[in-house]
XYZ file of C-alpha atoms in Angstrom:
176
model
C 27.831 -9.537 28.688
C 24.711 -7.802 29.921
C 25.353 -7.285 33.644
C 22.759 -6.490 36.295
C 24.260 -3.038 36.810
C 23.898 -2.277 33.106
C 20.330 -3.605 33.085
C 19.433 -1.411 36.072
C 20.876 1.644 34.326
C 19.143 0.898 31.029
C 15.788 0.380 32.756
C 15.871 4.021 33.829
C 16.362 5.387 30.316
C 13.624 7.343 28.617
C 12.401 5.618 25.444
C 14.466 7.922 23.210
C 17.590 7.357 25.312
C 16.933 3.612 25.215
C 16.726 3.672 21.421
C 19.837 5.865 21.137
C 22.061 4.099 23.665
C 20.837 0.508 23.628
C 19.417 -0.229 20.167
C 21.545 2.207 18.168
C 24.528 1.855 20.516
C 25.322 -1.378 22.329
C 23.108 -3.703 20.266
C 24.215 -2.210 16.936
C 27.872 -2.569 17.964
C 27.337 -6.200 18.989
C 25.566 -7.011 15.727
C 28.318 -5.365 13.673
C 30.981 -7.333 15.560
C 29.079 -10.598 15.130
C 28.586 -9.902 11.437
C 32.283 -9.179 10.979
C 33.277 -12.395 12.778
C 30.904 -14.445 10.628
C 32.030 -12.749 7.409
C 35.717 -13.348 8.162
C 35.210 -17.018 8.990
C 32.999 -17.520 5.942
C 35.814 -16.176 3.759
C 38.189 -18.602 5.449
C 35.759 -21.450 4.725
C 36.047 -20.649 1.021
C 39.775 -21.404 1.257
C 39.256 -24.799 2.873
C 38.303 -27.401 0.231
C 36.991 -29.840 2.861
C 34.425 -27.250 3.983
C 32.522 -27.680 0.724
C 32.785 -31.441 0.531
C 32.058 -32.191 4.213
C 28.319 -32.517 4.728
C 26.559 -31.920 8.023
C 24.870 -34.922 9.571
C 21.720 -33.005 10.518
C 19.805 -30.724 8.168
C 19.556 -27.062 9.019
C 16.204 -25.292 9.270
C 14.981 -24.499 5.763
C 17.874 -26.291 4.055
C 17.867 -29.434 2.004
C 19.619 -32.561 3.239
C 23.282 -32.517 2.358
C 24.244 -29.060 3.593
C 27.989 -28.542 3.553
C 29.913 -26.777 6.282
C 30.579 -23.960 3.811
C 26.836 -23.672 3.102
C 26.153 -23.326 6.832
C 28.621 -20.429 7.006
C 27.048 -18.826 3.933
C 23.634 -19.079 5.601
C 25.009 -17.443 8.742
C 26.682 -14.709 6.681
C 23.447 -13.900 4.843
C 21.494 -13.730 8.107
C 24.192 -11.569 9.711
C 23.968 -9.140 6.778
C 20.192 -8.998 7.215
C 20.622 -8.227 10.934
C 22.930 -5.354 10.065
C 20.330 -4.055 7.600
C 17.617 -4.138 10.264
C 19.700 -2.420 12.944
C 20.831 0.194 10.431
C 17.184 1.322 10.185
C 16.105 -1.101 7.506
C 13.085 -2.171 9.543
C 9.497 -1.955 8.366
C 7.805 1.401 7.909
C 5.879 2.335 11.022
C 2.527 4.117 11.077
C 2.572 7.910 11.379
C 1.505 7.750 15.039
C 3.894 5.103 16.230
C 5.093 4.922 19.796
C 8.622 4.191 20.999
C 7.348 0.819 22.179
C 6.130 0.037 18.645
C 9.510 0.992 17.213
C 11.494 -1.085 19.702
C 9.149 -4.050 19.169
C 9.561 -3.714 15.399
C 13.347 -3.849 15.717
C 13.144 -6.861 18.048
C 10.882 -8.743 15.613
C 13.080 -7.786 12.691
C 16.241 -9.095 14.334
C 15.009 -12.163 16.153
C 14.416 -14.370 13.119
C 17.951 -13.803 11.834
C 19.753 -14.291 15.142
C 17.786 -17.504 15.763
C 18.822 -18.889 12.366
C 22.479 -18.009 12.987
C 22.277 -19.634 16.421
C 20.737 -22.795 14.929
C 23.464 -23.024 12.269
C 26.241 -22.459 14.798
C 24.668 -25.047 17.139
C 24.532 -27.581 14.322
C 28.170 -26.900 13.438
C 29.227 -27.132 17.064
C 27.545 -30.492 17.625
C 28.090 -32.199 14.283
C 30.606 -35.090 14.192
C 31.552 -34.203 10.600
C 32.737 -30.788 11.782
C 34.837 -32.337 14.504
C 36.587 -34.506 11.912
C 38.035 -31.416 10.189
C 40.449 -30.783 13.035
C 42.458 -27.569 13.217
C 41.855 -26.091 9.792
C 41.677 -22.363 10.491
C 44.744 -20.218 9.805
C 44.750 -19.143 13.468
C 44.871 -22.761 14.637
C 41.240 -22.871 15.717
C 38.814 -25.611 14.869
C 35.504 -25.055 13.129
C 33.855 -26.222 16.333
C 35.651 -23.492 18.322
C 34.539 -20.904 15.770
C 30.958 -22.154 16.080
C 31.235 -21.790 19.874
C 32.403 -18.191 19.441
C 29.439 -17.443 17.163
C 27.110 -19.076 19.705
C 28.479 -16.737 22.379
C 27.772 -13.742 20.150
C 24.232 -14.844 19.297
C 23.473 -15.621 22.947
C 24.507 -12.093 23.876
C 22.392 -10.580 21.098
C 19.425 -12.599 22.375
C 20.041 -11.226 25.885
C 19.880 -7.705 24.447
C 16.684 -8.517 22.572
C 15.088 -10.138 25.612
C 15.968 -7.112 27.703
C 14.540 -4.798 25.042
C 11.312 -6.818 25.143
C 11.246 -6.483 28.923
C 11.728 -2.714 28.520
C 8.841 -2.546 26.020
C 6.591 -4.556 28.332
C 7.400 -2.131 31.145
C 6.605 0.843 28.885
C 3.249 -0.665 27.975
C 2.376 -1.364 31.604
C 3.130 2.243 32.569
C 0.682 3.657 30.031
């Protein structure tokens, strides 16, 4: 959770410290954790036959009608892998005279689309009546709905990091 005390400390960082400690530190760690959680649960979904045959009531953004629960997890896994690629310096090439604000903004833009898609998938899973009908199917006794809630918590926290990074960039630009 991004607490006020942490925000106040991060606001005081120089741009290089912000990149090192926030983007390449806390945010990278959170994205790796989220990706691991999604990957593990996607693997579990491959062991549950009902996950492939149970179709979501609502269609997911960019998907065709008739998306299975397993397909939703695969979509989240792909987007999580893309987030890891971006945070591991797979972002777009910046111009030779880039500023720290340009770099931070590039990372924010690169991540936002993927975290939003994961959040939309997890929201759909959490709210869908078909998902609720599966019951306790996870080896750890959790429901798919509970797993979706956990993923929603992770994506909400990543969005808080990204929103704070945008605030930091806006402050940098106003100080110039």
